[in-house]
Coordinates of C-alpha atoms and ligand atoms in Angstrom, one line a residue:
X268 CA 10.8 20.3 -27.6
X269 CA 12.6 20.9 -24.8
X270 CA 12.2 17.8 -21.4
X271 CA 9.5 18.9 -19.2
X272 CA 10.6 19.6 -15.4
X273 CA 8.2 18.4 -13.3
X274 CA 6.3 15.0 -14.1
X275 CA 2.7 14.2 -12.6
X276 CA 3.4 9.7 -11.9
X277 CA 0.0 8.1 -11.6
X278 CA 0.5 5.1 -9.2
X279 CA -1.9 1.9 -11.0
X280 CA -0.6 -0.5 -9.2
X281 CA -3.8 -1.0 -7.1
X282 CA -5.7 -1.7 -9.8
X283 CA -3.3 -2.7 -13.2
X284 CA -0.7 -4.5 -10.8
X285 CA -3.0 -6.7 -8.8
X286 CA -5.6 -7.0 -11.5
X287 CA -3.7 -10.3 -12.9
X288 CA -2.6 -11.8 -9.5
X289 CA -3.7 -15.2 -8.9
X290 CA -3.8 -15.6 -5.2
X291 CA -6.7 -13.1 -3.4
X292 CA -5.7 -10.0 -2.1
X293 CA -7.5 -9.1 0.7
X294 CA -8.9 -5.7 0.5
X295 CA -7.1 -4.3 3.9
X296 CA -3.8 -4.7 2.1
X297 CA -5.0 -3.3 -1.1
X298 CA -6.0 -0.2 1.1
X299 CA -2.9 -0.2 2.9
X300 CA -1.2 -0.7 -0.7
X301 CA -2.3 2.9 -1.5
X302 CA -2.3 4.4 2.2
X303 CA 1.2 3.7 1.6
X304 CA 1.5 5.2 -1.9
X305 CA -0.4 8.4 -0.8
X306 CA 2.5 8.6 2.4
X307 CA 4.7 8.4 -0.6
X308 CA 3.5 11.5 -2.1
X309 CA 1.8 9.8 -5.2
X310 CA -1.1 12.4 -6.0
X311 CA -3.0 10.6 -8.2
X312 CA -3.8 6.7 -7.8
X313 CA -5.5 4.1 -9.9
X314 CA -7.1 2.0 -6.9
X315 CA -9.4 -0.8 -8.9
X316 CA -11.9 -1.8 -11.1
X317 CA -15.5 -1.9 -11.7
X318 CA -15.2 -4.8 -14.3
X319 CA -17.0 -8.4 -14.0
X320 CA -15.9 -10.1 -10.9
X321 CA -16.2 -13.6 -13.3
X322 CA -14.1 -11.3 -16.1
X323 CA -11.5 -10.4 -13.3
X324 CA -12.3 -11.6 -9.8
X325 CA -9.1 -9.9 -8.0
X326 CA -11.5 -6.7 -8.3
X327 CA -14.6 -7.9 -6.7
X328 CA -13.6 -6.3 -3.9
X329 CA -13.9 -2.6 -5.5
X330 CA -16.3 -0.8 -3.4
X331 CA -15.2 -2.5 0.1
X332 CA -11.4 -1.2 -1.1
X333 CA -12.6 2.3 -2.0
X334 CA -14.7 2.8 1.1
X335 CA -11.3 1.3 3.0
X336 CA -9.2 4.2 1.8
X337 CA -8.9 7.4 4.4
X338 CA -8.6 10.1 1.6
X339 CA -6.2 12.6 1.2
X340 CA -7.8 15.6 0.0
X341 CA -4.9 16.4 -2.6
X342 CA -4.8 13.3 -3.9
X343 CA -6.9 11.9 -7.0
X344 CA -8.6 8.3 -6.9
X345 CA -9.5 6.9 -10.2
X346 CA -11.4 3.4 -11.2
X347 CA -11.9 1.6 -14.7
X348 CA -16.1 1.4 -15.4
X349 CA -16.2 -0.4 -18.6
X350 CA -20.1 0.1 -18.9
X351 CA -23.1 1.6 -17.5
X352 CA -22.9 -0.7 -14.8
X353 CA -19.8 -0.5 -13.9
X354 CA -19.6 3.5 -13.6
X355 CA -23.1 3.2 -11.8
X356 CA -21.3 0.5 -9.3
X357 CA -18.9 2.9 -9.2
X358 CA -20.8 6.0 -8.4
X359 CA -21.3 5.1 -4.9
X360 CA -17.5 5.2 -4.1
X361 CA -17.1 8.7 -5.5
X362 CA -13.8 8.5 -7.5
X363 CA -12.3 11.7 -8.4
X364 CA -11.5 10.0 -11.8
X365 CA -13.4 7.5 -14.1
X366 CA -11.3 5.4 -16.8
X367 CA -13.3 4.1 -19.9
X368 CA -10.6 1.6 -22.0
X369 CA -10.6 0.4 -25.4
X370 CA -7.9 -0.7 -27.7
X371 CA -6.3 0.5 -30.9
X372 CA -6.3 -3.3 -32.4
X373 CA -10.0 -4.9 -32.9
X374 CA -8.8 -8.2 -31.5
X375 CA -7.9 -6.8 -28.5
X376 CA -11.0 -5.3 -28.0
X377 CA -13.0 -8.5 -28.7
X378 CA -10.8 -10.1 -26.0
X379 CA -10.8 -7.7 -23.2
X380 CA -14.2 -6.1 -23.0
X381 CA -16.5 -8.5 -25.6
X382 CA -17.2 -6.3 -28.5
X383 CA -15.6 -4.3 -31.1
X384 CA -14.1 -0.8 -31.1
X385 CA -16.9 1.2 -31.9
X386 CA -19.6 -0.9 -30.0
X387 CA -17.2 -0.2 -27.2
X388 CA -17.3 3.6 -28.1
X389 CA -20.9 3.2 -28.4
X390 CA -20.8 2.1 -24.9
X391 CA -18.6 4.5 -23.5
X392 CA -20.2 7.4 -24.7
X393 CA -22.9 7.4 -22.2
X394 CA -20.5 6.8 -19.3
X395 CA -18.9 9.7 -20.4
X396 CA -21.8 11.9 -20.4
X397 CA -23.1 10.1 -16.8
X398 CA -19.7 10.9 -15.4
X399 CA -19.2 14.8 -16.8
X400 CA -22.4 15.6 -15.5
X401 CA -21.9 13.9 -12.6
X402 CA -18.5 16.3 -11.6
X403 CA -16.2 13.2 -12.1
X404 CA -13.2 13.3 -14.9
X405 CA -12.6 11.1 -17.7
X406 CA -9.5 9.5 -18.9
X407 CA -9.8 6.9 -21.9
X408 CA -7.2 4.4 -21.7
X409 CA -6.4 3.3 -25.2
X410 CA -4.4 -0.4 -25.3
X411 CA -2.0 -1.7 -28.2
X412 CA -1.1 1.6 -29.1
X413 CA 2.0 -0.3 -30.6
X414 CA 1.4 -4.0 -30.1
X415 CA -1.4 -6.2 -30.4
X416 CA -1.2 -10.1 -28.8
X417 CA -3.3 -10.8 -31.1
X418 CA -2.6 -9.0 -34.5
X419 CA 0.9 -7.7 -34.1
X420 CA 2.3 -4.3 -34.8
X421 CA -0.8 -1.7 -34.9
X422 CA -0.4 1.8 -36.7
X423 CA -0.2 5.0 -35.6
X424 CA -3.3 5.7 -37.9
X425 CA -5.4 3.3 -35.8
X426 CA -4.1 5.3 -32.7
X427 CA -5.2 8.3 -34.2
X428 CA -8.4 6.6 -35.2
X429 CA -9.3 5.7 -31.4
X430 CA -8.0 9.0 -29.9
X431 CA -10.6 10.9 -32.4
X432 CA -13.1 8.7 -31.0
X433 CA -12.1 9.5 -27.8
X434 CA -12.4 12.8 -28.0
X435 CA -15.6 13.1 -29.6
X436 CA -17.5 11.4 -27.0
X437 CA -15.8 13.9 -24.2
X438 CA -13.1 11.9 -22.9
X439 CA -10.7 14.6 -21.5
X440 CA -7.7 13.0 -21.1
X441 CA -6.1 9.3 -22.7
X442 CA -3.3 6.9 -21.8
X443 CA -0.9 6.1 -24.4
X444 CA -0.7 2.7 -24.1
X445 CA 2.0 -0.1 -24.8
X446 CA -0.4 -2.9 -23.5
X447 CA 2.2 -6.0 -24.4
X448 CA 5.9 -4.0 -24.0
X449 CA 6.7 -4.6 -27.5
X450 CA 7.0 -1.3 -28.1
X451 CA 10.7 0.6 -28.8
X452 CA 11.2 4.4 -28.0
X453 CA 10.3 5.8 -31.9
X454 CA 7.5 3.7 -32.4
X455 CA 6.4 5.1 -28.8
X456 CA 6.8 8.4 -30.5
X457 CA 4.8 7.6 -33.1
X458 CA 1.9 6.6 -31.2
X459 CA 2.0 10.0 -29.4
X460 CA 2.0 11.7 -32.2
X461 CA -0.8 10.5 -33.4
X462 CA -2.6 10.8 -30.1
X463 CA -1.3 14.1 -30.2
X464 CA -3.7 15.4 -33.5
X465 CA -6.3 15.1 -30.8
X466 CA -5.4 15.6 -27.3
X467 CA -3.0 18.4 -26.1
X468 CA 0.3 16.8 -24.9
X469 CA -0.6 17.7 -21.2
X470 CA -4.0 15.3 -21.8
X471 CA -1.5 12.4 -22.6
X472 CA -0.4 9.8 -20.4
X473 CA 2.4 7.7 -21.1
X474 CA 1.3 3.8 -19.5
X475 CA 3.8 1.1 -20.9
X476 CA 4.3 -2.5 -19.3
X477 CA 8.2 -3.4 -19.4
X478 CA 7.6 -7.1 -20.8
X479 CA 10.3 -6.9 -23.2
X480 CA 12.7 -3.9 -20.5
X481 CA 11.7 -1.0 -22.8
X482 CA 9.6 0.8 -20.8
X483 CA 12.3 3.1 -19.2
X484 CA 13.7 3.9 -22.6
X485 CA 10.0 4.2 -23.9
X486 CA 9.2 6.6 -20.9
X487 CA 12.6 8.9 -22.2
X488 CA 11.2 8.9 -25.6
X489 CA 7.6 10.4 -24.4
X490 CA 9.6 13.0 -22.3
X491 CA 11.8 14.2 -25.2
X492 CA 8.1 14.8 -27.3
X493 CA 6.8 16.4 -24.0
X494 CA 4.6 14.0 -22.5
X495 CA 4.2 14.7 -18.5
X496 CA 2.0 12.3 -17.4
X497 CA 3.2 8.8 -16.7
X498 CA 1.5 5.8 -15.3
X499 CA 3.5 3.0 -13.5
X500 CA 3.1 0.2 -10.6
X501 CA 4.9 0.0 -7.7
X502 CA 7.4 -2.9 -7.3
X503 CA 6.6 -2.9 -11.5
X504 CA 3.7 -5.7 -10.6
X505 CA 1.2 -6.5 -12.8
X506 CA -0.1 -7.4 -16.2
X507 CA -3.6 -7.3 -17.9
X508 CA -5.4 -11.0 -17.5
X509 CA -6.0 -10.7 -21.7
X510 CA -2.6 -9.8 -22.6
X511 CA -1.0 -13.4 -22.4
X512 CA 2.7 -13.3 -21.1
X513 CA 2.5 -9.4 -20.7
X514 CA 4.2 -8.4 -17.6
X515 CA 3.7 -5.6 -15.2
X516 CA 3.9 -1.8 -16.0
X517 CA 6.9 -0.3 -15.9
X518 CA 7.5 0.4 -11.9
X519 CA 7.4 3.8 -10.4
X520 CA 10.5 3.3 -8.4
X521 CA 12.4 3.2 -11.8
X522 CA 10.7 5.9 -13.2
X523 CA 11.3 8.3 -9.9
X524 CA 15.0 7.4 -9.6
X525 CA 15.4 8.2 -13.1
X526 CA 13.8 11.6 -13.2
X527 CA 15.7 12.6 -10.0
X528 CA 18.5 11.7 -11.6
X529 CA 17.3 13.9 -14.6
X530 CA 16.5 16.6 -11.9
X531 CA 12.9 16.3 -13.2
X532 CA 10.4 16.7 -10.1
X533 CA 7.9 14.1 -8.9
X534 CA 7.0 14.8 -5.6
X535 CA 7.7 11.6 -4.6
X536 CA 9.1 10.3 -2.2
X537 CA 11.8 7.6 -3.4
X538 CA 12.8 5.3 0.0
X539 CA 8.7 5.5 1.3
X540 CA 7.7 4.1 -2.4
X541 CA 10.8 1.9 -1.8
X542 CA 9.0 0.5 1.3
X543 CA 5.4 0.2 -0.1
X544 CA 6.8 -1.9 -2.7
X545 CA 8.4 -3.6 0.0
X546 CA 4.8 -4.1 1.7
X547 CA 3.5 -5.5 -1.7
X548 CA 6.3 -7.8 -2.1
X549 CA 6.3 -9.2 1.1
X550 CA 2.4 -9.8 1.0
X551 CA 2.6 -11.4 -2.6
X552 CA 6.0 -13.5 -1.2
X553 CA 8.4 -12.5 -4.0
X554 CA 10.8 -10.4 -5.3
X555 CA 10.2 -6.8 -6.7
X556 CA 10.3 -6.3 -10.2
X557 CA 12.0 -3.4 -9.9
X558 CA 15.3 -3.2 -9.6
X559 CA 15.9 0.1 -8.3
X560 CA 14.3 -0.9 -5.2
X561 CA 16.4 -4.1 -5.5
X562 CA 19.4 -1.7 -5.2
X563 CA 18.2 0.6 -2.7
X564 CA 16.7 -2.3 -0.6
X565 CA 20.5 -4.0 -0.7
X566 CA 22.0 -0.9 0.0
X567 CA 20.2 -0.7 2.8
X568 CA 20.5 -4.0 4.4
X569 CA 24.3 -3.9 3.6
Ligands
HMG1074 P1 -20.0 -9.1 -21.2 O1 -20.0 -10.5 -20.8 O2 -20.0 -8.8 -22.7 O3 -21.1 -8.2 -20.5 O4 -18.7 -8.4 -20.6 P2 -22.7 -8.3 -20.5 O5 -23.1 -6.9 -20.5 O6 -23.2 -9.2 -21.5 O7 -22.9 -8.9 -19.0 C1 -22.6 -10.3 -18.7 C2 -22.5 -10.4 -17.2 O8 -21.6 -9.6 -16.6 C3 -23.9 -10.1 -16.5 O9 -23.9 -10.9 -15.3 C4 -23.6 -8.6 -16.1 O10 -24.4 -8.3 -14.9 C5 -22.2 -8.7 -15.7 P3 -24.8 -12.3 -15.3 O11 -26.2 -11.9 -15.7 O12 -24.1 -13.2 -16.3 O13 -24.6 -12.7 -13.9 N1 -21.5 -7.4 -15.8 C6 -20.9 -6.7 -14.8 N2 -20.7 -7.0 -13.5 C7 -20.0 -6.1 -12.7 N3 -19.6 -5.0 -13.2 C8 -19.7 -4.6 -14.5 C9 -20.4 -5.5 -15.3 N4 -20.8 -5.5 -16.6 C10 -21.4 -6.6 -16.9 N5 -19.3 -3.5 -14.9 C11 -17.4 -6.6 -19.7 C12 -18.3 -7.1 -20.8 C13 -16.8 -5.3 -20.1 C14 -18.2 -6.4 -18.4 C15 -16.4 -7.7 -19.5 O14 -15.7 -8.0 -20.7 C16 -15.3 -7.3 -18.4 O15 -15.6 -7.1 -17.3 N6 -14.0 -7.3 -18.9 C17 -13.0 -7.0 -17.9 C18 -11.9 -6.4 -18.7 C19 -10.8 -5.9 -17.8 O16 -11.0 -5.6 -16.6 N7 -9.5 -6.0 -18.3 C20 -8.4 -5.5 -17.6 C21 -8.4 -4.0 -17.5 S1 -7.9 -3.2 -19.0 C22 -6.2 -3.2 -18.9 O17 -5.6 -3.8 -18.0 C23 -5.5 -2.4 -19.9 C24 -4.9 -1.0 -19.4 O18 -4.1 -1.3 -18.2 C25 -4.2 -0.3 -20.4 C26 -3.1 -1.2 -21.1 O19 -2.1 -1.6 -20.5 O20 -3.4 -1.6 -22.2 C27 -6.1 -0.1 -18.9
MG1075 MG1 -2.0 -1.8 -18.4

């Protein structure tokens, strides 16, 4: 299959970046955070969570952050609802998008949401329903698609196993992801192949954290078997609070310079995402994790 030429980057790190963040974010500069990514050009951002503020206090703050935001009209907002209550929480702030998550490994499951993978189908299906009738999409974010903390390598049969599931309670669209950054580019493949007996290749997001500084390589290998859809943080922050030692996603100022460079559009714009990883940064008093905005940053100031 030939590399797609034009890539559709979904910004989570509103929401998977500052999810696992110790120190409080106040929710001005999470709103700022994506006024900043939608100046950017990012069309589609994952902003926060409706989760259990004692599961994952950093998103307590959900609706005050989504009622902070001045929408842009082009531009899709989407929130995790792990549960009834959470997409009825949700309902209020009228995301564009919903996000229901499970994992490919049971262990995973048990340790992020409480309960098994089909109780969590069980769960979700309802949700699902809710948020269809309601006029709001639905993306099902599947975890350890390659590596479980927990249990280790996970099959592609178990991927394709959860992505049925998926799409038999009406999920329309799924993430593909590498939850721990264990994964190498062919098992990536693998994954998406199996994801693929399911959900058409444009209904496949590629999410992978760059724990172990695959992600970019991972991100070529989903290109080369047409994935289109990639999720990444800006400034690469980020980590999931039950993924122990798992570092951020893989951050969207890699992943643009590196599809420029391919001459793959994004619609982004790189030196604006440069500086609202910048903002980030600065806030959170560290470095960026990403090391194109290292360069460009140095360039700069040079
Ligand atoms: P539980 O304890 O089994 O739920 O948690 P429960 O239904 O028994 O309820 C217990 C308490 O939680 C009750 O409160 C409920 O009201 C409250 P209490 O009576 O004790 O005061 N509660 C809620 N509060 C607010 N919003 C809700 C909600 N639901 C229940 N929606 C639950 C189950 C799923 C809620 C919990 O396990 C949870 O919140 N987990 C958070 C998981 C999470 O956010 N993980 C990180 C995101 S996933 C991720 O990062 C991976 C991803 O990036 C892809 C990848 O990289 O792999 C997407
Ligand atoms: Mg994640």
């Amino acid at each position: 299959m030939s590399i797609p030429s034009r890539v559709q980057i979904i910004d989570v790190g509103p929401r998977d970046g500052l999810q696992n963040e110790k120190q409080p974010v106040p929710a001005h500069v999470k709103i700022e955070l994506v006024h900043r990514l939608q100046a950017a050009g990012l069309k589609e951002i994952e902003v926060t969570s409706f989760v259990s503020p004692k599961w994952v206090p950093q998103m307590a703050d959900n609706a005050e952050v989504m009622a902070g935001i001045q929408r842009a009209s082009d531009v899709r907002y989407s929130v995790l609802t792990p549960n009834m209550q959470g997409f009825q929480a949700a309902l209020a702030s009228r995301p564009d998008e919903i996000v229901v998550f499970a994992a490919a490994s049971q262990a995973f499951s048990q340790k992020n949401i409480n309960c098994s993978i089909e109780e969590s189908i069980e769960r979700f299906a309802p949700v699902v329903q809710a948020a269809r009738d309601a006029g709001i999409a639905v993306r099902g974010a599947m975890s350890c698609t390659v590596g479980c903390p927990y249990e280790g390598e996970v099959s592609p049969e178990s991927v394709a196993y959860l992505a049925g599931l998926m799409k038999q309670i009406g999920v329309q669209r799924v993430d593909v992801a590498d939850t721990i950054g264990t994964g190498t580019p062919l098992k990536v493949q693998r994954a998406i192949e199996a994801t693929l007996k399911h959900f058409d290749v444009a209904n496949i997001c590629g999410h992978f954290h760059d724990t172990y500084g695959q992600a970019l390589a991972n991100t070529l290998a989903a290109l080369q078997v047409g994935v289109w859809n990639f999720q990444s943080s800006v400034a690469g922050l980020g980590g999931c609070p039950y993924a122990k030692g798992a570092t951020g996603n893989v951050a969207t100022e890699e992943v643009v310079y590196m599809l420029h460079g391919m001459g793959i559009e994004t619609g982004i714009d790189l030196d604006k995402l440069v500086d609202a990883g910048a903002f980030i940064s600065d806030f959170l008093s560290r470095k960026s994790n990403s090391r194109v905005a290292t360069a460009i940053l140095n360039k700069r100031a040079g």
